[in-house]
PDB file of C-alpha atoms in Angstrom:
ATOM      1  CA  MET A 557      -2.085  20.423 -36.534  1.00 50.00           C
ATOM      2  CA  ASN A 558       0.600  18.859 -37.417  1.00 52.00           C
ATOM      3  CA  SER A 559       3.328  19.951 -35.397  1.00 57.00           C
ATOM      4  CA  SER A 560       1.423  19.718 -32.588  1.00 56.00           C
ATOM      5  CA  TYR A 561       0.791  15.389 -33.030  1.00 56.00           C
ATOM      6  CA  ASP A 562       4.234  15.301 -33.744  1.00 61.00           C
ATOM      7  CA  GLU A 563       5.480  16.656 -30.658  1.00 64.00           C
ATOM      8  CA  LEU A 564       2.803  14.476 -28.585  1.00 59.00           C
ATOM      9  CA  GLY A 565       4.137  11.352 -30.502  1.00 65.00           C
ATOM     10  CA  LYS A 566       7.890  12.414 -29.231  1.00 71.00           C
ATOM     11  CA  ARG A 567       6.553  12.610 -25.582  1.00 69.00           C
ATOM     12  CA  GLN A 568       5.036   9.695 -25.766  1.00 74.00           C
ATOM     13  CA  ARG A 569       7.649   7.847 -27.047  1.00 76.00           C
ATOM     14  CA  ALA A 570      10.085   9.627 -24.962  1.00 74.00           C
ATOM     15  CA  LYS A 571       8.425   8.397 -21.634  1.00 77.00           C
ATOM     16  CA  LYS A 572       8.066   4.577 -22.918  1.00 81.00           C
ATOM     17  CA  ILE A 573      11.613   4.799 -23.299  1.00 84.00           C
ATOM     18  CA  LYS A 574      12.383   5.799 -20.840  1.00 82.00           C
ATOM     19  CA  ARG A 575       9.799   3.343 -18.688  1.00 84.00           C
ATOM     20  CA  ILE A 576      12.108   0.277 -20.597  1.00 88.00           C
ATOM     21  CA  VAL A 577      14.881   1.838 -19.173  1.00 86.00           C
ATOM     22  CA  SER A 578      13.402   1.379 -15.934  1.00 83.00           C
ATOM     23  CA  VAL A 579      12.454  -1.901 -15.523  1.00 87.00           C
ATOM     24  CA  ALA A 580      15.409  -2.719 -17.308  1.00 88.00           C
ATOM     25  CA  THR A 581      17.821  -1.168 -15.077  1.00 89.00           C
ATOM     26  CA  ILE A 582      15.360  -2.931 -12.246  1.00 88.00           C
ATOM     27  CA  VAL A 583      16.149  -6.497 -14.045  1.00 88.00           C
ATOM     28  CA  PHE A 584      19.913  -6.122 -14.325  1.00 90.00           C
ATOM     29  CA  ALA A 585      20.070  -4.842 -10.827  1.00 88.00           C
ATOM     30  CA  LEU A 586      18.170  -7.965  -9.499  1.00 87.00           C
ATOM     31  CA  THR A 587      19.864 -10.144 -11.526  1.00 88.00           C
ATOM     32  CA  SER A 588      22.968  -9.179 -10.969  1.00 87.00           C
ATOM     33  CA  TRP A 589      22.542  -9.661  -7.063  1.00 85.00           C
ATOM     34  CA  TYR A 590      21.213 -12.806  -7.449  1.00 84.00           C
ATOM     35  CA  LEU A 591      24.684 -13.989  -9.986  1.00 86.00           C
ATOM     36  CA  PHE A 592      26.733 -11.975  -7.371  1.00 84.00           C
ATOM     37  CA  THR A 593      25.263 -13.544  -4.158  1.00 84.00           C
ATOM     38  CA  THR A 594      23.515 -17.092  -5.536  1.00 82.00           C
ATOM     39  CA  GLY A 595      24.696 -17.814  -8.964  1.00 77.00           C
ATOM     40  CA  LEU A 596      28.645 -17.188  -8.632  1.00 78.00           C
ATOM     41  CA  ASN A 597      28.883 -16.911  -4.926  1.00 76.00           C
ATOM     42  CA  LEU A 598      31.541 -14.013  -5.715  1.00 79.00           C
ATOM     43  CA  VAL A 599      30.443 -11.976  -2.710  1.00 77.00           C
ATOM     44  CA  PRO A 600      29.377 -14.410   1.123  1.00 78.00           C
ATOM     45  CA  THR A 601      25.940 -13.977   1.886  1.00 76.00           C
ATOM     46  CA  LEU A 602      27.013 -12.834   5.607  1.00 79.00           C
ATOM     47  CA  PHE A 603      28.403  -9.886   4.285  1.00 84.00           C
ATOM     48  CA  PHE A 604      25.575  -9.114   1.168  1.00 86.00           C
ATOM     49  CA  PRO A 605      22.819 -11.194   2.030  1.00 90.00           C
ATOM     50  CA  SER A 606      21.455 -12.773  -1.201  1.00 87.00           C
ATOM     51  CA  PRO A 607      17.249 -12.431  -2.426  1.00 89.00           C
ATOM     52  CA  SER A 608      16.146 -15.297  -1.241  1.00 88.00           C
ATOM     53  CA  ASN A 609      17.591 -14.520   2.127  1.00 89.00           C
ATOM     54  CA  VAL A 610      16.189 -11.814   2.072  1.00 90.00           C
ATOM     55  CA  LEU A 611      12.826 -12.598   1.072  1.00 91.00           C
ATOM     56  CA  ASP A 612      12.856 -15.072   4.016  1.00 90.00           C
ATOM     57  CA  THR A 613      13.257 -12.780   6.095  1.00 90.00           C
ATOM     58  CA  LEU A 614      10.620 -10.204   4.938  1.00 90.00           C
ATOM     59  CA  ILE A 615       7.975 -13.606   5.037  1.00 91.00           C
ATOM     60  CA  GLN A 616       9.378 -14.066   8.836  1.00 89.00           C
ATOM     61  CA  VAL A 617       8.913 -10.682  10.363  1.00 87.00           C
ATOM     62  CA  ARG A 618       6.591  -9.316   8.039  1.00 86.00           C
ATOM     63  CA  ASN A 619       4.559  -8.173  11.208  1.00 88.00           C
ATOM     64  CA  SER A 620       7.122  -6.402  13.147  1.00 90.00           C
ATOM     65  CA  ILE A 621       8.628  -4.618   9.713  1.00 91.00           C
ATOM     66  CA  LEU A 622       4.595  -3.072   8.852  1.00 93.00           C
ATOM     67  CA  GLN A 623       4.682  -1.803  12.113  1.00 94.00           C
ATOM     68  CA  HIS A 624       8.190  -0.587  12.007  1.00 94.00           C
ATOM     69  CA  THR A 625       7.593   0.997   8.510  1.00 94.00           C
ATOM     70  CA  LEU A 626       4.381   2.684  10.155  1.00 95.00           C
ATOM     71  CA  ILE A 627       5.829   4.727  12.823  1.00 95.00           C
ATOM     72  CA  THR A 628       8.915   5.503   9.983  1.00 95.00           C
ATOM     73  CA  MET A 629       6.851   6.901   7.404  1.00 95.00           C
ATOM     74  CA  ILE A 630       4.206   8.874  10.085  1.00 95.00           C
ATOM     75  CA  ARG A 631       7.779  10.493  11.344  1.00 95.00           C
ATOM     76  CA  VAL A 632       8.758  11.402   7.860  1.00 95.00           C
ATOM     77  CA  ILE A 633       5.786  13.255   6.784  1.00 95.00           C
ATOM     78  CA  ALA A 634       4.772  15.194  10.273  1.00 96.00           C
ATOM     79  CA  SER A 635       8.493  16.402  10.422  1.00 96.00           C
ATOM     80  CA  PHE A 636       8.474  17.158   6.658  1.00 96.00           C
ATOM     81  CA  LEU A 637       4.668  18.726   6.841  1.00 95.00           C
ATOM     82  CA  LEU A 638       5.992  21.200   9.902  1.00 95.00           C
ATOM     83  CA  GLY A 639       9.457  22.031   8.792  1.00 96.00           C
ATOM     84  CA  SER A 640       8.781  22.717   5.382  1.00 95.00           C
ATOM     85  CA  LEU A 641       5.317  24.702   6.371  1.00 96.00           C
ATOM     86  CA  MET A 642       7.346  26.418   8.884  1.00 96.00           C
ATOM     87  CA  GLY A 643      10.361  27.204   6.279  1.00 95.00           C
ATOM     88  CA  MET A 644       7.948  28.634   3.512  1.00 94.00           C
ATOM     89  CA  VAL A 645       6.340  30.712   5.761  1.00 95.00           C
ATOM     90  CA  VAL A 646       9.448  32.467   7.579  1.00 96.00           C
ATOM     91  CA  GLY A 647      11.170  32.684   3.590  1.00 94.00           C
ATOM     92  CA  LEU A 648       8.144  34.469   2.815  1.00 93.00           C
ATOM     93  CA  LEU A 649       8.120  37.109   5.862  1.00 93.00           C
ATOM     94  CA  MET A 650      11.898  37.346   5.373  1.00 93.00           C
ATOM     95  CA  SER A 651      11.606  37.921   1.833  1.00 90.00           C
ATOM     96  CA  ARG A 652       8.328  40.351   1.835  1.00 87.00           C
ATOM     97  CA  TYR A 653      10.038  42.020   5.352  1.00 90.00           C
ATOM     98  CA  GLN A 654      13.461  44.222   5.385  1.00 91.00           C
ATOM     99  CA  VAL A 655      13.294  44.027   9.259  1.00 94.00           C
ATOM    100  CA  ILE A 656      12.402  40.140   9.279  1.00 93.00           C
ATOM    101  CA  PHE A 657      14.996  39.400   7.004  1.00 92.00           C
ATOM    102  CA  ALA A 658      18.102  41.084   8.844  1.00 93.00           C
ATOM    103  CA  LEU A 659      16.863  39.967  12.431  1.00 94.00           C
ATOM    104  CA  LEU A 660      16.831  36.180  11.238  1.00 93.00           C
ATOM    105  CA  GLU A 661      19.647  35.948   7.817  1.00 92.00           C
ATOM    106  CA  PRO A 662      22.471  35.743  10.683  1.00 92.00           C
ATOM    107  CA  PRO A 663      21.708  33.238  12.567  1.00 93.00           C
ATOM    108  CA  ILE A 664      20.201  31.308   9.793  1.00 92.00           C
ATOM    109  CA  GLU A 665      23.232  31.568   7.703  1.00 91.00           C
ATOM    110  CA  ALA A 666      25.278  30.313  10.684  1.00 90.00           C
ATOM    111  CA  LEU A 667      23.346  27.607  11.405  1.00 88.00           C
ATOM    112  CA  ARG A 668      23.217  26.643   7.514  1.00 87.00           C
ATOM    113  CA  PRO A 669      26.574  24.536   7.492  1.00 88.00           C
ATOM    114  CA  ILE A 670      25.926  22.753  10.381  1.00 88.00           C
ATOM    115  CA  PRO A 671      24.891  18.977   9.677  1.00 88.00           C
ATOM    116  CA  PRO A 672      21.378  18.512  11.706  1.00 87.00           C
ATOM    117  CA  ILE A 673      22.927  14.836  12.743  1.00 88.00           C
ATOM    118  CA  ALA A 674      25.494  16.457  14.142  1.00 88.00           C
ATOM    119  CA  LEU A 675      22.989  17.499  16.682  1.00 88.00           C
ATOM    120  CA  ILE A 676      21.457  13.931  17.884  1.00 88.00           C
ATOM    121  CA  PRO A 677      23.609  13.148  21.095  1.00 88.00           C
ATOM    122  CA  PHE A 678      22.025  16.396  22.432  1.00 90.00           C
ATOM    123  CA  PHE A 679      18.150  16.057  21.083  1.00 89.00           C
ATOM    124  CA  ILE A 680      18.537  12.612  22.675  1.00 87.00           C
ATOM    125  CA  LEU A 681      20.578  14.304  26.156  1.00 88.00           C
ATOM    126  CA  TRP A 682      17.833  17.187  26.176  1.00 90.00           C
ATOM    127  CA  PHE A 683      14.601  15.006  25.043  1.00 89.00           C
ATOM    128  CA  GLY A 684      15.018  11.770  25.393  1.00 86.00           C
ATOM    129  CA  ILE A 685      14.731   8.730  22.717  1.00 82.00           C
ATOM    130  CA  GLY A 686      10.844   9.599  22.612  1.00 85.00           C
ATOM    131  CA  ASP A 687       9.108  11.074  19.152  1.00 87.00           C
ATOM    132  CA  PHE A 688       9.509  14.842  19.792  1.00 91.00           C
ATOM    133  CA  GLY A 689      13.209  15.045  19.293  1.00 90.00           C
ATOM    134  CA  LYS A 690      13.142  13.258  16.365  1.00 92.00           C
ATOM    135  CA  LEU A 691      10.395  15.764  14.849  1.00 93.00           C
ATOM    136  CA  LEU A 692      12.646  18.117  15.953  1.00 93.00           C
ATOM    137  CA  LEU A 693      15.575  17.193  14.041  1.00 93.00           C
ATOM    138  CA  ALA A 694      14.008  16.425  10.637  1.00 94.00           C
ATOM    139  CA  GLY A 695      12.033  19.508  11.175  1.00 94.00           C
ATOM    140  CA  ILE A 696      15.003  21.533  11.186  1.00 94.00           C
ATOM    141  CA  GLY A 697      16.547  20.027   8.060  1.00 94.00           C
ATOM    142  CA  CYS A 698      13.250  20.981   6.222  1.00 95.00           C
ATOM    143  CA  PHE A 699      13.320  24.241   7.347  1.00 96.00           C
ATOM    144  CA  MET A 700      16.598  25.340   6.555  1.00 94.00           C
ATOM    145  CA  VAL A 701      16.146  23.957   2.976  1.00 95.00           C
ATOM    146  CA  MET A 702      12.967  25.636   2.610  1.00 95.00           C
ATOM    147  CA  VAL A 703      13.476  29.199   3.519  1.00 96.00           C
ATOM    148  CA  ILE A 704      16.140  29.203   1.597  1.00 94.00           C
ATOM    149  CA  SER A 705      14.477  28.405  -1.629  1.00 94.00           C
ATOM    150  CA  THR A 706      11.513  30.388  -0.415  1.00 94.00           C
ATOM    151  CA  ILE A 707      13.836  33.562  -0.775  1.00 94.00           C
ATOM    152  CA  GLU A 708      15.626  32.323  -3.781  1.00 92.00           C
ATOM    153  CA  ALA A 709      12.140  31.440  -5.698  1.00 91.00           C
ATOM    154  CA  VAL A 710      10.545  35.161  -4.766  1.00 91.00           C
ATOM    155  CA  ARG A 711      14.304  36.654  -5.325  1.00 90.00           C
ATOM    156  CA  ASN A 712      13.663  35.039  -8.809  1.00 88.00           C
ATOM    157  CA  VAL A 713      10.175  36.379  -9.777  1.00 85.00           C
ATOM    158  CA  PRO A 714      10.193  38.738 -12.958  1.00 83.00           C
ATOM    159  CA  ARG A 715       9.665  42.089 -11.465  1.00 84.00           C
ATOM    160  CA  ILE A 716       7.072  42.327 -14.744  1.00 85.00           C
ATOM    161  CA  TYR A 717       5.034  40.236 -12.781  1.00 79.00           C
ATOM    162  CA  THR A 718       4.645  42.625  -9.789  1.00 80.00           C
ATOM    163  CA  GLN A 719       4.980  45.892 -12.029  1.00 79.00           C
ATOM    164  CA  ALA A 720       1.572  44.993 -14.361  1.00 84.00           C
ATOM    165  CA  ALA A 721      -0.488  44.565 -10.914  1.00 81.00           C
ATOM    166  CA  GLN A 722       0.376  47.224  -9.418  1.00 79.00           C
ATOM    167  CA  SER A 723       0.070  49.235 -12.226  1.00 81.00           C
ATOM    168  CA  LEU A 724      -3.704  47.706 -12.220  1.00 79.00           C
ATOM    169  CA  GLY A 725      -4.366  48.976  -8.807  1.00 77.00           C
ATOM    170  CA  ALA A 726      -3.616  46.122  -6.565  1.00 76.00           C
ATOM    171  CA  ASP A 727      -1.506  47.028  -3.332  1.00 78.00           C
ATOM    172  CA  ASP A 728       1.572  45.421  -2.155  1.00 77.00           C
ATOM    173  CA  ALA A 729      -0.250  42.788  -0.068  1.00 80.00           C
ATOM    174  CA  TYR A 730      -2.791  41.717  -3.063  1.00 79.00           C
ATOM    175  CA  THR A 731       0.451  41.730  -5.486  1.00 81.00           C
ATOM    176  CA  TYR A 732       2.456  39.575  -2.939  1.00 81.00           C
ATOM    177  CA  ARG A 733      -0.477  37.223  -1.971  1.00 81.00           C
ATOM    178  CA  THR A 734      -1.675  36.177  -6.036  1.00 81.00           C
ATOM    179  CA  VAL A 735       1.248  36.606  -8.107  1.00 83.00           C
ATOM    180  CA  VAL A 736       4.387  36.224  -5.778  1.00 84.00           C
ATOM    181  CA  ILE A 737       3.089  33.039  -4.022  1.00 84.00           C
ATOM    182  CA  PRO A 738       1.588  31.176  -7.067  1.00 84.00           C
ATOM    183  CA  ALA A 739       4.680  32.204  -9.288  1.00 86.00           C
ATOM    184  CA  ILE A 740       7.041  30.757  -6.990  1.00 88.00           C
ATOM    185  CA  VAL A 741       5.292  27.481  -6.201  1.00 87.00           C
ATOM    186  CA  PRO A 742       7.189  26.232  -9.370  1.00 86.00           C
ATOM    187  CA  GLU A 743      10.250  26.783  -7.792  1.00 86.00           C
ATOM    188  CA  LEU A 744       9.603  25.320  -4.718  1.00 91.00           C
ATOM    189  CA  ILE A 745       8.573  22.122  -5.880  1.00 90.00           C
ATOM    190  CA  ALA A 746      12.525  21.069  -5.919  1.00 89.00           C
ATOM    191  CA  GLY A 747      13.137  22.275  -2.612  1.00 92.00           C
ATOM    192  CA  TRP A 748      10.132  20.009  -0.962  1.00 93.00           C
ATOM    193  CA  ARG A 749      11.778  16.998  -3.122  1.00 93.00           C
ATOM    194  CA  VAL A 750      15.276  17.707  -1.084  1.00 94.00           C
ATOM    195  CA  ALA A 751      13.164  18.428   2.032  1.00 95.00           C
ATOM    196  CA  LEU A 752      11.640  15.017   1.429  1.00 94.00           C
ATOM    197  CA  ALA A 753      14.809  13.353   1.099  1.00 94.00           C
ATOM    198  CA  LEU A 754      16.492  15.131   3.749  1.00 95.00           C
ATOM    199  CA  ALA A 755      13.510  14.528   6.486  1.00 95.00           C
ATOM    200  CA  PHE A 756      14.096  10.530   5.537  1.00 93.00           C
ATOM    201  CA  ALA A 757      17.762  10.914   5.318  1.00 94.00           C
ATOM    202  CA  LEU A 758      17.609  12.541   9.223  1.00 94.00           C
ATOM    203  CA  MET A 759      14.603  10.228  10.755  1.00 94.00           C
ATOM    204  CA  ILE A 760      16.448   7.303   9.769  1.00 94.00           C
ATOM    205  CA  ALA A 761      20.138   8.230  11.785  1.00 92.00           C
ATOM    206  CA  ALA A 762      17.836   9.708  14.669  1.00 91.00           C
ATOM    207  CA  GLU A 763      16.113   6.074  14.656  1.00 92.00           C
ATOM    208  CA  LEU A 764      19.880   4.750  14.041  1.00 89.00           C
ATOM    209  CA  MET A 765      21.451   6.645  16.964  1.00 86.00           C
ATOM    210  CA  GLY A 766      18.526   6.410  20.107  1.00 81.00           C
ATOM    211  CA  ALA A 767      14.488   4.995  19.576  1.00 83.00           C
ATOM    212  CA  GLN A 768      12.518   2.092  20.261  1.00 87.00           C
ATOM    213  CA  SER A 769      10.568   1.621  16.979  1.00 89.00           C
ATOM    214  CA  GLY A 770      10.953   2.190  13.375  1.00 91.00           C
ATOM    215  CA  LEU A 771      13.024   1.212  10.912  1.00 93.00           C
ATOM    216  CA  GLY A 772      16.160   2.587  11.551  1.00 93.00           C
ATOM    217  CA  PHE A 773      15.887   1.031  15.080  1.00 93.00           C
ATOM    218  CA  MET A 774      15.268  -2.027  13.509  1.00 94.00           C
ATOM    219  CA  ILE A 775      18.273  -1.438  11.474  1.00 94.00           C
ATOM    220  CA  MET A 776      20.304  -1.156  14.230  1.00 93.00           C
ATOM    221  CA  VAL A 777      19.007  -4.381  16.513  1.00 92.00           C
ATOM    222  CA  ALA A 778      19.574  -6.188  13.897  1.00 91.00           C
ATOM    223  CA  ARG A 779      23.309  -4.935  13.606  1.00 90.00           C
ATOM    224  CA  ARG A 780      24.103  -5.643  16.641  1.00 89.00           C
ATOM    225  CA  SER A 781      23.329  -9.498  15.905  1.00 88.00           C
ATOM    226  CA  LEU A 782      25.006  -9.152  12.174  1.00 86.00           C
ATOM    227  CA  ASN A 783      21.885  -9.845  11.183  1.00 90.00           C
ATOM    228  CA  THR A 784      22.567  -8.909   7.463  1.00 91.00           C
ATOM    229  CA  PRO A 785      19.039  -9.971   5.846  1.00 92.00           C
ATOM    230  CA  THR A 786      17.327  -7.513   8.049  1.00 93.00           C
ATOM    231  CA  ILE A 787      19.290  -4.941   7.733  1.00 93.00           C
ATOM    232  CA  LEU A 788      19.329  -5.077   3.642  1.00 93.00           C
ATOM    233  CA  LEU A 789      15.661  -5.128   4.323  1.00 94.00           C
ATOM    234  CA  GLY A 790      15.733  -2.389   5.462  1.00 93.00           C
ATOM    235  CA  ILE A 791      17.562  -0.160   3.800  1.00 93.00           C
ATOM    236  CA  ILE A 792      15.490  -1.587   0.380  1.00 94.00           C
ATOM    237  CA  ILE A 793      12.000  -0.987   2.570  1.00 94.00           C
ATOM    238  CA  ILE A 794      13.575   2.578   3.012  1.00 94.00           C
ATOM    239  CA  GLY A 795      14.207   3.308  -0.484  1.00 92.00           C
ATOM    240  CA  ILE A 796      11.323   1.802  -1.379  1.00 93.00           C
ATOM    241  CA  LEU A 797       9.337   4.380   0.165  1.00 93.00           C
ATOM    242  CA  ALA A 798      10.816   7.379  -0.338  1.00 92.00           C
ATOM    243  CA  PHE A 799      11.013   6.248  -4.287  1.00 92.00           C
ATOM    244  CA  LEU A 800       7.231   5.675  -3.790  1.00 93.00           C
ATOM    245  CA  VAL A 801       6.596   9.394  -1.541  1.00 93.00           C
ATOM    246  CA  ASP A 802       8.552  11.313  -4.078  1.00 92.00           C
ATOM    247  CA  ARG A 803       6.598  10.075  -7.162  1.00 91.00           C
ATOM    248  CA  MET A 804       3.372  11.350  -4.866  1.00 92.00           C
ATOM    249  CA  LEU A 805       4.427  14.568  -4.442  1.00 90.00           C
ATOM    250  CA  ASN A 806       5.412  14.929  -7.844  1.00 87.00           C
ATOM    251  CA  LEU A 807       2.103  13.689  -9.596  1.00 87.00           C
ATOM    252  CA  PHE A 808       1.035  16.698  -6.758  1.00 87.00           C
ATOM    253  CA  ALA A 809       3.531  19.194  -7.514  1.00 84.00           C
ATOM    254  CA  ASN A 810       2.002  18.399 -11.615  1.00 82.00           C
ATOM    255  CA  ARG A 811      -1.544  19.432 -10.728  1.00 83.00           C
ATOM    256  CA  LEU A 812      -1.041  22.227  -8.989  1.00 79.00           C
ATOM    257  CA  THR A 813       1.353  23.652 -11.461  1.00 75.00           C
ATOM    258  CA  ARG A 814      -1.020  22.810 -14.471  1.00 73.00           C
ATOM    259  CA  TRP A 815      -0.390  25.536 -16.107  1.00 66.00           C
ATOM    260  CA  THR A 816       3.339  25.196 -16.537  1.00 66.00           C
ATOM    261  CA  GLU A 817       5.267  22.652 -18.905  1.00 58.00           C
ATOM    262  CA  ARG A 818       7.069  20.399 -16.316  1.00 55.00           C
ATOM    263  CA  THR A 819       9.460  17.428 -17.736  1.00 54.00           C
ATOM    264  CA  ASN A 820       8.895  14.304 -15.651  1.00 53.00           C
TER     265      ASN A 820
END
């Protein structure tokens, strides 16, 4: 009993220390930013705007920034969900059926090293600057991540799990559905987080190259006029959004894998 209380106390102290360090890091970053750009004037605001410049820009263009943010978020979430779902389905099929694995493994391995960003010029040529090309680009990135993550997760399932189910009379399909798939969920969480970060990166890159809306488009327009406060504001918003969505995904993963012990 005492050991359980000690372990609980250690975890609570670790979480408290983690929060303190996180807050201290943010305060240090903001203070350094202010000192370098305003307090000590070490960096010209043209090259790196001050906090007050960024805040003024946020107040002035808050309505358009909100619109661009919502558009980018919808695109990112849609591409992440579609690409990740397709990747997991294909990964499961490849893991279960050797024929499908032999058919799809060569093209996937050939395409996997190619950065999706390299496809942007072709996607603009083929699909224009509409949403379909951007969703497809980010979706391909998520798809590739989740295919590999799913295949590796299935390979790492201990054989004793499937052997125990089959010894109790479960057929292959039932074993796969009730044993293998639940067992791979904890390992898929890392793949989801990587795919989500990649969806943000690819979507912003696509919006920078060719778009009429979104945070990437906003940054591109600001770049043409050397509007560095808007550029930095867009970068900050992207970072905050990615962090918040990742936290939400992590909370969802914790609830989905309540039977496992995960450290945050």
